[in-house]
Amino acid sequence: MRISLAAASLSIALSACAPRPVELGFWMQPVSFQSPRIGEPITAEECAVIDRIARQEIAAAFEDFDVTVTANRNAYYKIEVAPALKDWRRLRGTGTQAGEARAVAGFGGSGAVNFEYVANGAMVFTPEYASRATVIEALGRGIGRVAIHEFLHQLLPKHPVHDSRDVHSYEGNSPAVVEGYFGQLHWDIARPWLEEKLKRKQRE
Ligand SMILES: [Zn+2]
């Protein structure tokens, strides 16, 4: 009896150290945005499109891992999309960043994406001839990519993810360049670190 109890507690201890499934909570605050580039303000339906595309972008980045993207505001790792610069100034005294993240070792993390910053980027980097729908899709990808980068800081708070110089990577990408909105991105230097940190998805 005593032996089997010891064995049971040993297996619990071991499994606690192994990588576990991870939940990434992602949600958007209500936002309003207007630009001469698109004319009428962004609608609630378009916000839903932005949310869906951003979520797909995050899920695709982590598709090799046992990671689920939810809207859970109490998730261990979480990102909120905040509406505008002025909120950031009020909260943090600075307002030129596209995103930020805080991580506490062993306690997950939280962060934010600055909607206005990324929306302005989508207006600038979407070709002039492109449709309004193309701008909205670019904005969704841009939001997703900033969120991925900030999730990465939460997941790997001690790793130098900024050492990547590859603008087509999630680590080295920036919402200040066109690659933040168009084309495909991939993992660069962070992949082996993520392999260590996250559980691989079981494939059928
Ligand atoms: Zn960063």
CSV table of C-alpha atoms and ligand atoms in Angstrom, one decimal:
chain,number,residue,atom,x,y,z
A,1,MET,CA,0.0,0.0,0.0
A,2,ARG,CA,2.7,2.4,1.1
A,3,ILE,CA,4.8,1.5,-2.0
A,4,SER,CA,2.0,2.2,-4.5
A,5,LEU,CA,1.3,5.5,-2.9
A,6,ALA,CA,4.9,6.5,-3.2
A,7,ALA,CA,4.9,5.4,-6.8
A,8,ALA,CA,1.7,7.5,-7.5
A,9,SER,CA,3.2,10.6,-6.0
A,10,LEU,CA,6.4,10.1,-7.9
A,11,SER,CA,4.5,9.9,-11.2
A,12,ILE,CA,2.6,13.1,-10.3
A,13,ALA,CA,5.9,14.9,-9.6
A,14,LEU,CA,7.3,13.7,-12.9
A,15,SER,CA,4.3,14.8,-14.9
A,16,ALA,CA,4.4,18.2,-13.3
A,17,CYS,CA,7.8,18.8,-14.8
A,18,ALA,CA,6.9,17.6,-18.3
A,19,PRO,CA,5.5,20.1,-20.8
A,20,ARG,CA,1.8,20.5,-20.5
A,21,PRO,CA,-0.9,21.8,-22.9
A,22,VAL,CA,-1.0,25.5,-23.0
A,23,GLU,CA,-3.9,27.9,-23.3
A,24,LEU,CA,-3.4,31.3,-24.9
A,25,GLY,CA,-6.3,33.7,-24.0
A,26,PHE,CA,-6.8,36.4,-26.7
A,27,TRP,CA,-9.6,39.0,-26.8
A,28,MET,CA,-10.3,42.4,-28.2
A,29,GLN,CA,-11.7,45.3,-26.3
A,30,PRO,CA,-14.4,47.3,-28.2
A,31,VAL,CA,-12.5,49.5,-30.6
A,32,SER,CA,-13.3,52.4,-33.0
A,33,PHE,CA,-11.1,53.4,-35.8
A,34,GLN,CA,-11.4,55.8,-38.8
A,35,SER,CA,-9.0,56.6,-41.6
A,36,PRO,CA,-9.2,58.4,-44.9
A,37,ARG,CA,-7.7,55.2,-46.4
A,38,ILE,CA,-10.9,53.3,-45.8
A,39,GLY,CA,-13.5,56.0,-45.3
A,40,GLU,CA,-16.2,54.8,-43.0
A,41,PRO,CA,-15.2,53.7,-39.5
A,42,ILE,CA,-14.5,50.0,-38.9
A,43,THR,CA,-17.7,48.2,-38.3
A,44,ALA,CA,-18.6,45.6,-35.6
A,45,GLU,CA,-18.7,43.0,-38.4
A,46,GLU,CA,-15.2,44.0,-39.5
A,47,CYS,CA,-14.0,43.8,-35.9
A,48,ALA,CA,-15.3,40.2,-35.8
A,49,VAL,CA,-13.3,39.5,-39.0
A,50,ILE,CA,-10.1,41.1,-37.5
A,51,ASP,CA,-10.6,39.0,-34.3
A,52,ARG,CA,-11.1,35.8,-36.4
A,53,ILE,CA,-8.1,36.4,-38.7
A,54,ALA,CA,-5.8,37.3,-35.7
A,55,ARG,CA,-6.9,34.2,-33.9
A,56,GLN,CA,-6.2,32.0,-37.0
A,57,GLU,CA,-2.8,33.6,-37.3
A,58,ILE,CA,-1.9,32.8,-33.6
A,59,ALA,CA,-3.3,29.2,-33.9
A,60,ALA,CA,-1.2,28.7,-37.1
A,61,ALA,CA,2.0,29.9,-35.5
A,62,PHE,CA,1.6,27.3,-32.7
A,63,GLU,CA,0.0,24.5,-34.8
A,64,ASP,CA,2.9,22.1,-34.1
A,65,PHE,CA,2.3,22.4,-30.3
A,66,ASP,CA,-0.3,21.4,-27.9
A,67,VAL,CA,-1.7,24.9,-27.7
A,68,THR,CA,-5.3,26.2,-27.8
A,69,VAL,CA,-6.2,29.7,-28.5
A,70,THR,CA,-9.3,30.8,-26.5
A,71,ALA,CA,-10.9,34.1,-25.3
A,72,ASN,CA,-10.4,33.2,-21.7
A,73,ARG,CA,-9.4,36.3,-19.8
A,74,ASN,CA,-8.1,34.1,-16.9
A,75,ALA,CA,-5.9,32.0,-19.1
A,76,TYR,CA,-2.3,31.4,-17.9
A,77,TYR,CA,-1.0,33.4,-20.8
A,78,LYS,CA,-3.2,36.2,-22.1
A,79,ILE,CA,-3.2,39.1,-24.5
A,80,GLU,CA,-5.8,41.9,-24.7
A,81,VAL,CA,-6.2,44.1,-27.8
A,82,ALA,CA,-6.5,47.6,-26.4
A,83,PRO,CA,-8.1,50.4,-28.5
A,84,ALA,CA,-5.8,53.4,-28.6
A,85,LEU,CA,-2.7,55.2,-27.8
A,86,LYS,CA,-4.2,57.5,-25.1
A,87,ASP,CA,-5.1,54.5,-22.9
A,88,TRP,CA,-1.5,53.4,-23.1
A,89,ARG,CA,-0.2,56.8,-22.1
A,90,ARG,CA,-2.5,56.9,-19.2
A,91,LEU,CA,-1.6,53.4,-18.0
A,92,ARG,CA,2.1,53.3,-18.7
A,93,GLY,CA,3.4,56.8,-19.6
A,94,THR,CA,4.5,55.7,-23.1
A,95,GLY,CA,2.5,55.2,-26.2
A,96,THR,CA,4.5,54.3,-29.2
A,97,GLN,CA,4.6,50.6,-28.8
A,98,ALA,CA,2.6,48.1,-30.8
A,99,GLY,CA,2.5,45.6,-28.0
A,100,GLU,CA,3.9,44.7,-24.6
A,101,ALA,CA,4.1,41.7,-22.3
A,102,ARG,CA,4.8,40.9,-18.7
A,103,ALA,CA,5.8,37.5,-17.6
A,104,VAL,CA,6.5,36.2,-14.1
A,105,ALA,CA,8.4,32.9,-14.0
A,106,GLY,CA,6.0,30.1,-13.0
A,107,PHE,CA,3.0,32.4,-13.1
A,108,GLY,CA,2.3,32.8,-16.8
A,109,GLY,CA,2.0,36.3,-18.2
A,110,SER,CA,-0.2,39.0,-19.7
A,111,GLY,CA,0.2,41.5,-22.4
A,112,ALA,CA,-1.5,43.9,-24.8
A,113,VAL,CA,-1.7,44.9,-28.4
A,114,ASN,CA,-2.2,48.5,-29.4
A,115,PHE,CA,-5.0,48.4,-31.9
A,116,GLU,CA,-4.5,52.0,-33.2
A,117,TYR,CA,-0.8,51.4,-33.9
A,118,VAL,CA,-1.4,48.3,-35.9
A,119,ALA,CA,-4.5,49.8,-37.7
A,120,ASN,CA,-2.4,52.7,-38.8
A,121,GLY,CA,0.2,50.2,-40.1
A,122,ALA,CA,-2.4,48.3,-42.1
A,123,MET,CA,-3.6,51.6,-43.6
A,124,VAL,CA,0.0,52.5,-44.7
A,125,PHE,CA,1.2,49.1,-45.9
A,126,THR,CA,-1.8,47.9,-47.8
A,127,PRO,CA,-1.4,48.8,-51.5
A,128,GLU,CA,-3.4,51.8,-52.6
A,129,TYR,CA,-5.4,49.8,-55.1
A,130,ALA,CA,-6.4,47.1,-52.6
A,131,SER,CA,-10.0,46.8,-51.4
A,132,ARG,CA,-11.3,47.7,-47.9
A,133,ALA,CA,-11.6,44.0,-47.2
A,134,THR,CA,-7.9,43.5,-48.0
A,135,VAL,CA,-7.1,46.3,-45.5
A,136,ILE,CA,-9.2,44.6,-42.8
A,137,GLU,CA,-7.5,41.3,-43.4
A,138,ALA,CA,-4.1,42.9,-43.2
A,139,LEU,CA,-5.1,44.4,-39.9
A,140,GLY,CA,-6.2,41.1,-38.6
A,141,ARG,CA,-2.9,39.5,-39.5
A,142,GLY,CA,-1.0,42.5,-38.0
A,143,ILE,CA,-2.8,42.2,-34.7
A,144,GLY,CA,-2.2,38.4,-34.7
A,145,ARG,CA,1.5,38.8,-35.4
A,146,VAL,CA,2.0,41.4,-32.6
A,147,ALA,CA,0.0,39.1,-30.3
A,148,ILE,CA,2.2,36.1,-31.3
A,149,HIS,CA,5.4,38.1,-30.5
A,150,GLU,CA,4.0,39.2,-27.1
A,151,PHE,CA,2.9,35.6,-26.3
A,152,LEU,CA,6.4,34.5,-27.1
A,153,HIS,CA,7.8,37.0,-24.5
A,154,GLN,CA,5.4,35.4,-22.0
A,155,LEU,CA,6.3,31.9,-22.9
A,156,LEU,CA,10.1,32.5,-23.0
A,157,PRO,CA,10.7,35.4,-20.7
A,158,LYS,CA,14.4,34.7,-20.4
A,159,HIS,CA,15.3,34.0,-24.0
A,160,PRO,CA,16.7,36.7,-26.4
A,161,VAL,CA,13.9,36.4,-29.0
A,162,HIS,CA,14.9,39.8,-30.4
A,163,ASP,CA,18.2,38.4,-31.6
A,164,SER,CA,16.5,37.3,-34.8
A,165,ARG,CA,17.0,39.6,-37.8
A,166,ASP,CA,14.6,37.7,-40.0
A,167,VAL,CA,11.7,40.0,-40.8
A,168,HIS,CA,9.8,36.9,-42.0
A,169,SER,CA,10.0,35.3,-38.6
A,170,TYR,CA,7.6,35.8,-35.6
A,171,GLU,CA,10.6,36.8,-33.5
A,172,GLY,CA,12.1,39.4,-35.9
A,173,ASN,CA,8.9,40.7,-37.4
A,174,SER,CA,7.7,44.2,-36.7
A,175,PRO,CA,4.4,46.0,-37.3
A,176,ALA,CA,6.6,48.9,-38.5
A,177,VAL,CA,7.3,47.0,-41.8
A,178,VAL,CA,5.1,45.6,-44.6
A,179,GLU,CA,6.0,42.0,-43.5
A,180,GLY,CA,4.0,42.6,-40.4
A,181,TYR,CA,0.8,42.5,-42.5
A,182,PHE,CA,1.5,40.5,-45.7
A,183,GLY,CA,3.2,37.3,-46.6
A,184,GLN,CA,4.0,34.2,-44.5
A,185,LEU,CA,6.0,34.2,-41.3
A,186,HIS,CA,7.8,31.3,-39.7
A,187,TRP,CA,9.7,30.5,-36.4
A,188,ASP,CA,13.4,31.3,-36.5
A,189,ILE,CA,15.6,31.1,-33.4
A,190,ALA,CA,12.8,30.5,-31.0
A,191,ARG,CA,11.7,27.1,-32.4
A,192,PRO,CA,14.1,24.9,-30.4
A,193,TRP,CA,13.2,26.9,-27.3
A,194,LEU,CA,9.5,26.4,-28.0
A,195,GLU,CA,10.2,22.6,-28.6
A,196,GLU,CA,11.6,22.5,-25.0
A,197,LYS,CA,8.9,24.6,-23.4
A,198,LEU,CA,5.8,23.3,-25.2
A,199,LYS,CA,4.3,19.8,-25.7
A,200,ARG,CA,4.2,18.6,-29.2
A,201,LYS,CA,0.8,18.1,-30.7
A,202,GLN,CA,-0.1,14.5,-31.1
A,203,ARG,CA,-0.7,13.8,-34.8
A,204,GLU,CA,-3.1,11.0,-35.9
B,1,ZN,ZN,9.6,41.9,-28.4
